[in-house]
Amino acid sequence: MLQGLMMNSPLLITTIMRFALLNHAGREIVSVTEDNPRHRYTYAEAFARAAQLANAFRSLGIQQGDRIATLAWNDHRHFELYYGISCSGSVCHTINPRLFPEQIHYIIEHAEDRLVFVDPVFVSVLEQLQGKLNSVESFVVLTDAEHMPETTLRNAVCYEDFIGSQAVDFDWPNLDETTASSLCYTSGTMGDPKGVLFSHRATVLHAYGISLPDVMNLGQRDCVMPVVPMFHVNAWGVPYAVPMIGAKLVLPGSQAGNGAVLYELMESEGVSFSLAVPTVWLALLEYLKQAGLQAESLKRICVGGAACPASIVERFRDDHNVYVHHAWGMTEMSPVGAYNTLKAGAKELPDHELLALQLRQGRGLFGVEMKITDDAANALPWDGKTNGALKVRGNWICSAYYKSDEAILDADGWFDTGDVATIDSEGFMQITDRSKDLVKSGGEWISSIELENTAVNHPGVAEAAVIAVAHEKWIERPLLIVVPHEDGGIEHDEMLNWFAGKVVNWWIPDDVVFVSELPHTATGKIKKSKLRMQFSDYQLPISNKH
Ligand code: ADP
């Protein structure tokens, strides 16, 4: 073999930091914290404090490979932890504070975290658990001395004191690029959470991938606000891609659900691009409508984590002149796998076709191979109609779970995402369902996602779920469960008739149940396993559909 004669420098998160320091030192990071509603500083200051963190770890004898946990919202201190921990060779274990306490206990014990950095609001959760957290030596509260809460947490210290006396430079180690950099547990709609252990190499490649023009199209002139939490798959990779590009970063702290704060941040800081799950966008649209406001600064948004309802695309387009990009991914994929940016010529399509195209989850990123297969693992055609198990392969996709013997790749190295999808001849992938959520009526598939999206487009519906319920004739039929808006009194028949002409007749749910709330996972997804248990004995009315 004739080897190429090119340099081979490791792909490290440290290189992103060094590059940003040289090229974008003065670019701003603005964040909302409990102790300061508008903290602002520069990349240079952020990375100096990351060096202080690394020095503090060294003084405590933290070793490379040790896990250090965070239980925190999106703010500048969390950003410093991303770099201070990973670049010193340790593993930044981001924990979702919305998990049940038993799950937080499980994953801290499983990861054997040595230190836990915690936002003041989550201190009480850890106080109750700390007796059972055997690996944790001390807790660092993410605030300054003035705002430090009274706490019984062992060896508790406030963040500013933890780093305060340390030097602002650090001799960052030249790590192997496959070194573990961060750890995130999937929230587990089934079973115990599983740890996905990211590497420096995968993180840097993913940052390149998501920045491309047909993906997030990030540029130095952008101002980016990830509303998606930094505890959920590294805020979709944004805290790495943005310093690489040199864009301004706005971190909204605990205010992801506060439309007024988000809007104010967007307008005053000049946010051009923002990312969040559909629930956040629906809440913001509602706030803007009620307050009679228009999003002036925002140019484009990314919606992912769950299927994007048509109303988000339409309302942002018509009321705010904001373009909506739908994206798909999962924790196991760092997380971005597909992103929806239209191809040349698409603008010529009639409106309804254009909207349908925009609502697909998107095209696979360069770096992610996708295929759909049948039950015998045969590849299925990309015809936009054939449904199959969606499988992926690539450099930022996990090959095994942390401390697990479970084989998760097939013989050819493909990872089964658990999603069912179609792919059209142009490469646009559309998720039909999670494989376990599909409704199989008389042997044929009904997409619960499509029914839910149709239901949510009814003005009286706040949230909707569709599950399969046992049926004598068809084996399974769809049951619709709806949370109506507070003021909306939707009638039973009116709700079911809403589907007529919008989906094929035999897809129309057999019945609807109105409830005041739906169960959610810690990442805000509807917990269908719980609904299936709750409605396992549900008797559907006799149906002739199909
Ligand atoms: P969890 O912690 O709940 O597993 P993930 O973010 O890893 O969180 O969940 C990944 C799953 O979320 C995907 O496999 C898919 O089912 C769903 N998902 C993500 N994005 C979308 C999307 N745009 N449309 C539909 N489903 C999506």
mmCIF file of C-alpha atoms and ligand atoms in Angstrom, residues 186-187 232 304-307 326-332 361 417 419 431 434 449 523 525, ligand 1:
data_model
loop_
_atom_site.group_PDB
_atom_site.id
_atom_site.type_symbol
_atom_site.label_atom_id
_atom_site.label_comp_id
_atom_site.label_asym_id
_atom_site.label_seq_id
_atom_site.Cartn_x
_atom_site.Cartn_y
_atom_site.Cartn_z
ATOM 1 C CA THR A 186 -30.559 7.772 27.060
ATOM 2 C CA SER A 187 -33.659 8.494 29.060
ATOM 3 C CA HIS A 232 -29.495 16.288 26.343
ATOM 4 C CA GLY A 304 -35.920 17.944 16.343
ATOM 5 C CA GLY A 305 -36.218 15.268 19.006
ATOM 6 C CA ALA A 306 -39.818 14.541 18.002
ATOM 7 C CA ALA A 307 -41.831 14.964 14.818
ATOM 8 C CA HIS A 326 -36.721 19.610 10.648
ATOM 9 C CA ALA A 327 -33.951 17.348 12.000
ATOM 10 C CA TRP A 328 -33.684 13.818 13.286
ATOM 11 C CA GLY A 329 -31.245 12.001 15.491
ATOM 12 C CA MET A 330 -30.756 10.158 18.721
ATOM 13 C CA THR A 331 -28.424 10.049 21.711
ATOM 14 C CA GLU A 332 -26.598 7.105 20.134
ATOM 15 C CA GLN A 361 -37.015 14.470 8.850
ATOM 16 C CA THR A 417 -32.291 2.962 15.396
ATOM 17 C CA ASP A 419 -37.328 3.860 14.064
ATOM 18 C CA ILE A 431 -39.918 8.679 10.182
ATOM 19 C CA ARG A 434 -40.874 3.984 16.515
ATOM 20 C CA ILE A 449 -46.895 9.893 14.465
ATOM 21 C CA THR A 523 -36.745 14.385 27.725
ATOM 22 C CA LYS A 525 -41.437 12.642 25.006
HETATM 23 P P1 ADP B 1 -34.262 9.423 24.390
HETATM 24 O O1 ADP B 1 -33.409 9.835 25.494
HETATM 25 O O2 ADP B 1 -35.737 9.668 24.556
HETATM 26 O O3 ADP B 1 -33.934 8.084 23.769
HETATM 27 P P2 ADP B 1 -33.253 10.498 21.986
HETATM 28 O O4 ADP B 1 -33.062 11.919 21.631
HETATM 29 O O5 ADP B 1 -32.077 9.616 21.921
HETATM 30 O O6 ADP B 1 -33.879 10.534 23.363
HETATM 31 O O7 ADP B 1 -34.454 9.888 21.139
HETATM 32 C C1 ADP B 1 -34.231 9.499 19.833
HETATM 33 C C2 ADP B 1 -35.552 9.174 19.174
HETATM 34 O O8 ADP B 1 -36.401 10.313 19.126
HETATM 35 C C3 ADP B 1 -35.404 8.756 17.749
HETATM 36 O O9 ADP B 1 -35.018 7.401 17.617
HETATM 37 C C4 ADP B 1 -36.789 9.034 17.197
HETATM 38 O O10 ADP B 1 -37.696 8.005 17.491
HETATM 39 C C5 ADP B 1 -37.214 10.266 17.960
HETATM 40 N N1 ADP B 1 -36.978 11.442 17.133
HETATM 41 C C6 ADP B 1 -35.932 12.285 17.146
HETATM 42 N N2 ADP B 1 -36.095 13.270 16.250
HETATM 43 C C7 ADP B 1 -37.271 13.051 15.627
HETATM 44 C C8 ADP B 1 -37.990 13.703 14.577
HETATM 45 N N3 ADP B 1 -37.550 14.807 14.011
HETATM 46 N N4 ADP B 1 -39.170 13.148 14.203
HETATM 47 C C9 ADP B 1 -39.646 12.036 14.768
HETATM 48 N N5 ADP B 1 -39.013 11.377 15.755
HETATM 49 C C10 ADP B 1 -37.839 11.871 16.179
#
